[in-house]
């Protein structure tokens, strides 16, 4: 019993329902080729003007490519634009020295390619590879930013000779090294410093000579003269402030956004931030009445930050943005007490490092060298802001075959000078970002000035869109544009050919044209009446669809066999199965192939039936089975031909007198022994027989039907006859058996007697123990003694 209920793309049989979900192409209900290709990368649009069947919606043109081909649209008529990647600039990677000549910093190439153009189709990722190689002898600019509050007094003494010493160490890494120096204290307002006139001149105690407090001062712009660094730094004096946190964030912001004053080049930029205290950040300025957010602009006049009293401290996020924009890598050289604080800050600032500064800054050079090696050995890619609807992913291919993806796909570690790594970048768009306008994004390694420019072009329309015919007469007297095989209606018009105005979509007169045979159901409840014509509903299963003038046809309500539509051997058209060759029947379940009816003798149904739908119908009632070869009531082949074989081979048996007349239906071949008879694999259809003759001897033969229907019998001349009995062993066995039985009976009798005697003895012993004897006297007994009493005796 089946319940062929079909609803919402489901087929239900007994208690099992099979449902198919629609694909993204059909769900989009696209009304144009452009809308279709934006639905997904697998979607195509059929431009064949005769593709739609009666009653089908315009959106039926949009489907997956294979589905469109199955529906009858040729590949040449399917619009399916694909995205592309083209490389516009692809300079080779270089080192600092080329052909013996040192290149300028802007001539060094460490990343390849440098510019690409991507044409993006919605849902289709475009992939390209970026190669990065660390150049040898790459220039370095290092700016030393130092806290000059009073607690850093002993540190200043050690830093005074930093220029020449650090220059000597960095010469081992690069021949092009520049160094600069800046200092900071705090905002020059209460409560960060004391604003009394005396404290403004000397914020330290009276016995100490300190300079006036300041926010940030650029002492020395970047220079290659280490001695000049030593001279200027040695002239610096300690200052002072009131609170423990310092105004270092103000100084970092100015160092980042004032490239001209600092002297930054487009090379590796290092900022060493040295302090023994914490930091103020956005919001802390309110304590001094400063509420304006930091504007992230340069405010240096005469190398002094002049707006510390006007703008608040920058936030951490603001600092991250400016440091990244200006490709500055930060090294925090802090005392052990504040190591945890700056370690957390380092986790928020990309391409930054933290080193532990000794109490007098004696280890600052080793700290800088170690931090630089750590920063330069890790490559992290970052990209600019992506347009809405665009996504990017990375897969890294680092040293020693190590690969990773996700966030770790952006970076490679343990990179030495001269090492080359590769990143696989995939960019994908969804829909039509930026309304189809081109966008440009950039990818660069953090801390490097080199970047890759990527121009994004979005494929939002099909190629046939340009060939559209505005106000085409095909579109109901020019009410639309004939585009990609379909009408794109003008504003206010609807219908397959824009034949209706939105104001007249539903009227009784128009609805009457959508009723079949003047019935009550509009479009047989399988569609909507639009402009007096039925537009059939879509099914969730893209393989299923309604069609016909009144949506009266479908391709999924045909008869089924083995739970398959049209038995899997035909197609359903308007609720009728159109069967493939060699199949017939209402459900295409009747096969015209007779190979399944061939019996072992190559006859159809063994000559005892007819082949119907690939199955034998036996006409001889005695026979049954798939090929009418089984006959339970028939004698076997061996028994049936026993007498004929016996008379022809041995001249015996019941038919020995009539052998020639009755036993001439087969060819007899004699063999010496049964081992020489044909084996099952020698011939395809063979029976092995073993029969007994009148003398109780066994004879062996085979019975086989050849392809030409002749029968061949092979007989073994050697019989197997039973041998006579051996009397002596039999008599000896009988005698021995009798003796053994007698001995066994004697042993059993003896055993029974022993058991009986033991039981009787035990019974006697028990009665003996339980016996009781009376102590009474014999009444006839008289004693031999007579006692006489003297009557005179008085007992004295």
PDB file of C-alpha atoms in Angstrom, residues 6 45 127 174 184 195 215 310 320 449 519 547 594 662 795:
ATOM      1  CA  UNK A   6       3.726  14.932  -3.014  1.00  0.00           C
ATOM      2  CA  UNK A  45      21.004  31.677 -17.070  1.00  0.00           C
ATOM      3  CA  UNK A 127      43.188  32.585  -5.572  1.00  0.00           C
ATOM      4  CA  UNK A 174      72.910  46.289   8.184  1.00  0.00           C
ATOM      5  CA  UNK A 184      58.729  62.405  27.375  1.00  0.00           C
ATOM      6  CA  UNK A 195      51.885  74.013  38.491  1.00  0.00           C
ATOM      7  CA  UNK A 215      55.005  66.236  27.380  1.00  0.00           C
ATOM      8  CA  UNK A 310      44.309  70.318  24.667  1.00  0.00           C
ATOM      9  CA  UNK A 320      47.609  50.395  16.916  1.00  0.00           C
ATOM     10  CA  UNK A 449      56.509  49.579   3.693  1.00  0.00           C
ATOM     11  CA  UNK A 519     -13.430  25.230 -13.057  1.00  0.00           C
ATOM     12  CA  UNK A 547       3.949  23.249 -16.477  1.00  0.00           C
ATOM     13  CA  UNK A 594      14.677 -11.601 -22.619  1.00  0.00           C
ATOM     14  CA  UNK A 662      14.617 -46.589 -26.822  1.00  0.00           C
ATOM     15  CA  UNK A 795      16.570 -60.183 118.168  1.00  0.00           C
TER      16      UNK A 795
END
